[in-house]
Amino acid sequence: QVQLKESGPGLVQPSQTLSLTCTVSGLSLTSNSVSWIRQPPGKGLEWMGVIWSNGGTDYNSAIKSRLSISRDTSKSQVFLKMNSLQTEDTAMYFCARKRVTTEGILDYFDYWGQGVMVTVSS
Amino acid sequence: DIQMTQSPSLLSASVGDRVTLSCKASQNIYKYLNWYQQKLGEAPKLLIYYTNSLQTGIPSRFSGSGSGTDYTLTISSLQPEDVATYFCQQYNSWPDTFGAGTKLELK
């Protein structure tokens, strides 16, 4: 069955860089796209970016200058790196499969990891 | 970015009630809207895609409707396991954006 699992440090100091890994099973990254989505405590969801099945990436313009998403298809892993972290980056970080049909009519997140909580604090 | 406004932010209802949650987009999103359910401490779960298509495995008491800027998620008969926060998400315009959520609790 399809599983996604996030991993990474629970605590990051302000101004430092966050590195997270999403390990995927049951899906091939060369035919599936994976997004990162975050949720500050008690708040809503923010789409951060996507790595497409062809390896291309797109980012939310609000954080584009700080964010990088990459992958290792041989290990079925997707990576998130975000620099210059601030306290407002404290959030649960999820990776999710982004299913998009060719014509773009259907586009949704149908498989999610359980999330990893990241706290930005000194 | 398209803003998604959900109402109410908190809804209290009784088991068996018909419940309606609203989601309003800041511009026409042409039915490119999904609904997710998030239970406490869990990841969101896809309920409805493309306004009114039920995701596999989701009970038929959930349904979606709408067009233009106004969309609705309906639970025909509320069950205790439906206690959760519900989010709408548009994908008509880049970037995908979510509403702030409606928290559904039992009365």
mmCIF file of C-alpha atoms in Angstrom:
data_model
loop_
_atom_site.group_PDB
_atom_site.id
_atom_site.type_symbol
_atom_site.label_atom_id
_atom_site.label_comp_id
_atom_site.label_asym_id
_atom_site.label_seq_id
_atom_site.Cartn_x
_atom_site.Cartn_y
_atom_site.Cartn_z
ATOM 1 C CA GLN A 1 0.000 0.000 0.000
ATOM 2 C CA VAL A 2 0.993 3.619 -0.424
ATOM 3 C CA GLN A 3 2.817 5.225 2.482
ATOM 4 C CA LEU A 4 4.606 8.507 2.962
ATOM 5 C CA LYS A 5 6.638 9.245 6.059
ATOM 6 C CA GLU A 6 8.305 12.491 7.017
ATOM 7 C CA SER A 7 11.437 12.676 9.119
ATOM 8 C CA GLY A 8 13.679 15.423 10.377
ATOM 9 C CA PRO A 9 14.699 17.460 13.420
ATOM 10 C CA GLY A 10 11.992 18.552 15.789
ATOM 11 C CA LEU A 11 13.838 21.708 16.827
ATOM 12 C CA VAL A 12 15.650 24.220 14.668
ATOM 13 C CA GLN A 13 17.288 27.428 15.780
ATOM 14 C CA PRO A 14 16.246 30.746 14.259
ATOM 15 C CA SER A 15 18.132 31.684 11.082
ATOM 16 C CA GLN A 16 19.169 28.071 10.548
ATOM 17 C CA THR A 17 18.213 25.710 7.716
ATOM 18 C CA LEU A 18 15.494 23.079 7.951
ATOM 19 C CA SER A 19 16.060 19.743 6.235
ATOM 20 C CA LEU A 20 13.231 17.219 5.992
ATOM 21 C CA THR A 21 12.914 13.877 4.228
ATOM 22 C CA CYS A 22 9.768 12.233 2.886
ATOM 23 C CA THR A 23 10.214 8.501 2.335
ATOM 24 C CA VAL A 24 7.676 7.065 -0.087
ATOM 25 C CA SER A 25 6.629 3.449 -0.539
ATOM 26 C CA GLY A 26 4.094 1.940 -2.898
ATOM 27 C CA LEU A 27 4.599 4.753 -5.445
ATOM 28 C CA SER A 28 7.268 5.501 -7.982
ATOM 29 C CA LEU A 29 8.568 9.067 -7.848
ATOM 30 C CA THR A 30 9.184 8.990 -11.591
ATOM 31 C CA SER A 31 5.449 8.724 -12.208
ATOM 32 C CA ASN A 32 4.084 10.579 -9.190
ATOM 33 C CA SER A 33 4.398 14.125 -7.875
ATOM 34 C CA VAL A 34 4.936 14.982 -4.209
ATOM 35 C CA SER A 35 4.120 18.215 -2.440
ATOM 36 C CA TRP A 36 5.098 19.677 0.908
ATOM 37 C CA ILE A 37 2.317 21.309 2.929
ATOM 38 C CA ARG A 38 2.636 22.854 6.368
ATOM 39 C CA GLN A 39 0.256 23.713 9.185
ATOM 40 C CA PRO A 40 1.146 26.086 12.037
ATOM 41 C CA PRO A 41 -0.310 25.013 15.389
ATOM 42 C CA GLY A 42 -4.056 25.578 15.459
ATOM 43 C CA LYS A 43 -4.078 27.103 11.988
ATOM 44 C CA GLY A 44 -4.823 26.197 8.392
ATOM 45 C CA LEU A 45 -2.834 24.540 5.650
ATOM 46 C CA GLU A 46 -0.241 26.192 3.427
ATOM 47 C CA TRP A 47 0.948 24.573 0.216
ATOM 48 C CA MET A 48 4.714 25.018 -0.003
ATOM 49 C CA GLY A 49 5.839 23.411 -3.227
ATOM 50 C CA VAL A 50 5.892 20.365 -5.456
ATOM 51 C CA ILE A 51 8.377 18.140 -7.204
ATOM 52 C CA TRP A 52 6.775 16.803 -10.333
ATOM 53 C CA SER A 53 7.175 13.296 -11.691
ATOM 54 C CA ASN A 54 9.606 14.651 -14.297
ATOM 55 C CA GLY A 55 11.786 16.174 -11.572
ATOM 56 C CA GLY A 56 10.723 19.765 -12.151
ATOM 57 C CA THR A 57 9.744 21.895 -9.184
ATOM 58 C CA ASP A 58 7.345 24.709 -8.374
ATOM 59 C CA TYR A 59 7.155 26.743 -5.197
ATOM 60 C CA ASN A 60 4.762 29.005 -3.370
ATOM 61 C CA SER A 61 5.972 32.499 -4.214
ATOM 62 C CA ALA A 62 5.624 33.542 -0.566
ATOM 63 C CA ILE A 63 8.549 31.296 0.420
ATOM 64 C CA LYS A 64 10.181 30.574 -2.926
ATOM 65 C CA SER A 65 13.402 32.419 -2.100
ATOM 66 C CA ARG A 66 14.003 30.196 0.948
ATOM 67 C CA LEU A 67 12.788 26.822 -0.283
ATOM 68 C CA SER A 68 14.278 23.957 -2.254
ATOM 69 C CA ILE A 69 12.691 20.580 -3.011
ATOM 70 C CA SER A 70 14.644 17.698 -4.487
ATOM 71 C CA ARG A 71 14.493 13.924 -4.656
ATOM 72 C CA ASP A 72 16.450 10.694 -4.866
ATOM 73 C CA THR A 73 14.383 8.331 -6.966
ATOM 74 C CA SER A 74 16.612 5.351 -6.185
ATOM 75 C CA LYS A 75 15.790 5.729 -2.502
ATOM 76 C CA SER A 76 12.194 6.890 -3.055
ATOM 77 C CA GLN A 77 12.878 9.998 -1.023
ATOM 78 C CA VAL A 78 11.843 13.620 -1.421
ATOM 79 C CA PHE A 79 13.755 16.352 0.387
ATOM 80 C CA LEU A 80 12.786 19.783 1.637
ATOM 81 C CA LYS A 81 15.332 22.421 2.526
ATOM 82 C CA MET A 82 14.274 25.826 3.790
ATOM 83 C CA ASN A 83 16.720 28.433 5.029
ATOM 84 C CA SER A 84 16.532 31.482 7.269
ATOM 85 C CA LEU A 85 13.974 29.922 9.552
ATOM 86 C CA GLN A 86 11.943 32.153 11.859
ATOM 87 C CA THR A 87 9.531 31.422 14.674
ATOM 88 C CA GLU A 88 6.606 31.752 12.267
ATOM 89 C CA ASP A 89 7.935 28.689 10.440
ATOM 90 C CA THR A 90 6.993 26.579 13.463
ATOM 91 C CA ALA A 91 4.513 24.086 12.046
ATOM 92 C CA MET A 92 3.600 20.508 11.279
ATOM 93 C CA TYR A 93 5.143 19.670 7.930
ATOM 94 C CA PHE A 94 3.395 17.128 5.698
ATOM 95 C CA CYS A 95 4.371 15.518 2.432
ATOM 96 C CA ALA A 96 1.545 14.360 0.190
ATOM 97 C CA ARG A 97 1.085 12.778 -3.210
ATOM 98 C CA LYS A 98 -0.323 15.325 -5.627
ATOM 99 C CA ARG A 99 -2.405 13.525 -8.194
ATOM 100 C CA VAL A 100 -2.999 15.523 -11.351
ATOM 101 C CA THR A 101 -4.738 14.201 -14.437
ATOM 102 C CA THR A 102 -3.280 15.123 -17.794
ATOM 103 C CA GLU A 103 -5.981 17.632 -18.627
ATOM 104 C CA GLY A 104 -5.785 19.150 -15.165
ATOM 105 C CA ILE A 105 -9.429 18.604 -14.345
ATOM 106 C CA LEU A 106 -8.558 16.463 -11.318
ATOM 107 C CA ASP A 107 -5.853 17.689 -8.984
ATOM 108 C CA TYR A 108 -5.767 16.671 -5.336
ATOM 109 C CA PHE A 109 -3.697 15.371 -2.430
ATOM 110 C CA ASP A 110 -4.810 11.807 -1.806
ATOM 111 C CA TYR A 111 -1.992 10.237 0.204
ATOM 112 C CA TRP A 112 -0.439 12.062 3.147
ATOM 113 C CA GLY A 113 2.303 11.348 5.618
ATOM 114 C CA GLN A 114 1.566 11.645 9.320
ATOM 115 C CA GLY A 115 3.582 14.840 9.497
ATOM 116 C CA VAL A 116 6.595 15.994 11.446
ATOM 117 C CA MET A 117 6.408 18.835 13.959
ATOM 118 C CA VAL A 118 9.139 21.428 13.597
ATOM 119 C CA THR A 119 9.668 24.071 16.263
ATOM 120 C CA VAL A 120 11.850 27.085 15.550
ATOM 121 C CA SER A 121 13.298 28.289 18.824
ATOM 122 C CA SER A 122 16.584 29.141 20.437
ATOM 123 C CA ASP B 1 -3.502 34.268 -4.613
ATOM 124 C CA ILE B 2 -7.121 33.142 -4.392
ATOM 125 C CA GLN B 3 -8.511 33.515 -0.882
ATOM 126 C CA MET B 4 -10.784 30.784 0.431
ATOM 127 C CA THR B 5 -13.194 31.747 3.203
ATOM 128 C CA GLN B 6 -14.910 29.013 5.186
ATOM 129 C CA SER B 7 -17.934 29.473 7.395
ATOM 130 C CA PRO B 8 -18.755 28.982 10.084
ATOM 131 C CA SER B 9 -15.392 28.571 11.798
ATOM 132 C CA LEU B 10 -17.057 26.448 14.489
ATOM 133 C CA LEU B 11 -20.191 24.378 14.129
ATOM 134 C CA SER B 12 -21.965 22.422 16.840
ATOM 135 C CA ALA B 13 -24.480 19.809 15.775
ATOM 136 C CA SER B 14 -26.181 16.692 17.073
ATOM 137 C CA VAL B 15 -25.861 13.124 15.887
ATOM 138 C CA GLY B 16 -28.231 12.597 12.991
ATOM 139 C CA ASP B 17 -28.324 16.269 11.981
ATOM 140 C CA ARG B 18 -27.891 17.392 8.401
ATOM 141 C CA VAL B 19 -24.819 19.625 8.411
ATOM 142 C CA THR B 20 -23.756 22.152 5.788
ATOM 143 C CA LEU B 21 -20.308 23.728 5.610
ATOM 144 C CA SER B 22 -19.577 26.646 3.334
ATOM 145 C CA CYS B 23 -16.520 27.655 1.331
ATOM 146 C CA LYS B 24 -16.319 30.874 -0.672
ATOM 147 C CA ALA B 25 -13.559 31.731 -3.140
ATOM 148 C CA SER B 26 -12.357 35.267 -3.843
ATOM 149 C CA GLN B 27 -12.907 34.646 -7.554
ATOM 150 C CA ASN B 28 -14.487 32.060 -9.834
ATOM 151 C CA ILE B 29 -12.695 28.708 -9.407
ATOM 152 C CA TYR B 30 -14.763 26.793 -11.965
ATOM 153 C CA LYS B 31 -15.493 23.854 -9.641
ATOM 154 C CA TYR B 32 -11.780 23.159 -9.098
ATOM 155 C CA LEU B 33 -12.344 22.502 -5.422
ATOM 156 C CA ASN B 34 -11.532 19.706 -3.005
ATOM 157 C CA TRP B 35 -12.596 18.989 0.590
ATOM 158 C CA TYR B 36 -10.463 17.383 3.317
ATOM 159 C CA GLN B 37 -11.262 16.096 6.790
ATOM 160 C CA GLN B 38 -8.658 16.381 9.543
ATOM 161 C CA LYS B 39 -9.178 14.648 12.844
ATOM 162 C CA LEU B 40 -7.208 15.773 15.874
ATOM 163 C CA GLY B 41 -3.580 14.757 15.621
ATOM 164 C CA GLU B 42 -3.959 13.227 12.157
ATOM 165 C CA ALA B 43 -3.111 14.162 8.596
ATOM 166 C CA PRO B 44 -5.869 15.537 6.380
ATOM 167 C CA LYS B 45 -7.923 12.987 4.451
ATOM 168 C CA LEU B 46 -9.373 13.651 1.008
ATOM 169 C CA LEU B 47 -13.183 13.478 1.087
ATOM 170 C CA ILE B 48 -14.436 15.152 -2.089
ATOM 171 C CA TYR B 49 -12.599 16.160 -5.264
ATOM 172 C CA TYR B 50 -13.660 18.367 -8.181
ATOM 173 C CA THR B 51 -16.557 19.784 -6.148
ATOM 174 C CA ASN B 52 -18.759 16.692 -5.984
ATOM 175 C CA SER B 53 -16.788 13.486 -6.610
ATOM 176 C CA LEU B 54 -16.608 11.210 -3.581
ATOM 177 C CA GLN B 55 -13.182 9.774 -2.853
ATOM 178 C CA THR B 56 -13.017 5.971 -2.679
ATOM 179 C CA GLY B 57 -13.913 4.646 0.756
ATOM 180 C CA ILE B 58 -15.670 7.793 1.959
ATOM 181 C CA PRO B 59 -19.221 7.248 3.269
ATOM 182 C CA SER B 60 -22.040 8.366 1.033
ATOM 183 C CA ARG B 61 -23.409 10.694 3.741
ATOM 184 C CA PHE B 62 -20.748 13.152 2.544
ATOM 185 C CA SER B 63 -21.522 15.172 -0.562
ATOM 186 C CA GLY B 64 -20.291 18.322 -2.238
ATOM 187 C CA SER B 65 -21.838 20.915 -4.477
ATOM 188 C CA GLY B 66 -21.321 24.385 -5.816
ATOM 189 C CA SER B 67 -20.106 26.474 -8.693
ATOM 190 C CA GLY B 68 -18.488 29.805 -9.365
ATOM 191 C CA THR B 69 -17.293 31.151 -6.032
ATOM 192 C CA ASP B 70 -19.617 29.295 -3.626
ATOM 193 C CA TYR B 71 -19.228 25.691 -2.531
ATOM 194 C CA THR B 72 -20.794 23.446 0.093
ATOM 195 C CA LEU B 73 -19.913 20.240 1.899
ATOM 196 C CA THR B 74 -22.946 18.438 3.299
ATOM 197 C CA ILE B 75 -23.100 15.615 5.796
ATOM 198 C CA SER B 76 -26.575 14.122 5.492
ATOM 199 C CA SER B 77 -26.667 12.507 8.937
ATOM 200 C CA LEU B 78 -23.895 13.467 11.327
ATOM 201 C CA GLN B 79 -22.075 10.601 13.033
ATOM 202 C CA PRO B 80 -19.805 10.816 16.096
ATOM 203 C CA GLU B 81 -16.780 9.901 13.981
ATOM 204 C CA ASP B 82 -17.346 12.991 11.824
ATOM 205 C CA VAL B 83 -16.021 15.263 14.571
ATOM 206 C CA ALA B 84 -13.092 16.937 12.832
ATOM 207 C CA THR B 85 -11.950 20.086 11.090
ATOM 208 C CA TYR B 86 -12.883 20.383 7.424
ATOM 209 C CA PHE B 87 -10.816 22.291 4.870
ATOM 210 C CA CYS B 88 -11.614 23.319 1.327
ATOM 211 C CA GLN B 89 -8.833 23.731 -1.262
ATOM 212 C CA GLN B 90 -8.885 25.370 -4.681
ATOM 213 C CA TYR B 91 -6.644 24.415 -7.575
ATOM 214 C CA ASN B 92 -7.957 26.717 -10.273
ATOM 215 C CA SER B 93 -5.118 29.181 -9.895
ATOM 216 C CA TRP B 94 -1.525 28.812 -8.796
ATOM 217 C CA PRO B 95 -0.741 28.332 -5.936
ATOM 218 C CA ASP B 96 -3.205 25.894 -4.453
ATOM 219 C CA THR B 97 -4.808 27.551 -1.439
ATOM 220 C CA PHE B 98 -6.798 26.223 1.493
ATOM 221 C CA GLY B 99 -9.517 27.697 3.625
ATOM 222 C CA ALA B 100 -8.925 28.226 7.345
ATOM 223 C CA GLY B 101 -11.233 25.342 8.192
ATOM 224 C CA THR B 102 -14.539 24.637 9.900
ATOM 225 C CA LYS B 103 -14.310 22.810 13.196
ATOM 226 C CA LEU B 104 -17.269 20.469 13.634
ATOM 227 C CA GLU B 105 -18.173 19.363 17.131
ATOM 228 C CA LEU B 106 -21.007 17.455 18.729
ATOM 229 C CA LYS B 107 -23.643 19.390 20.595
#
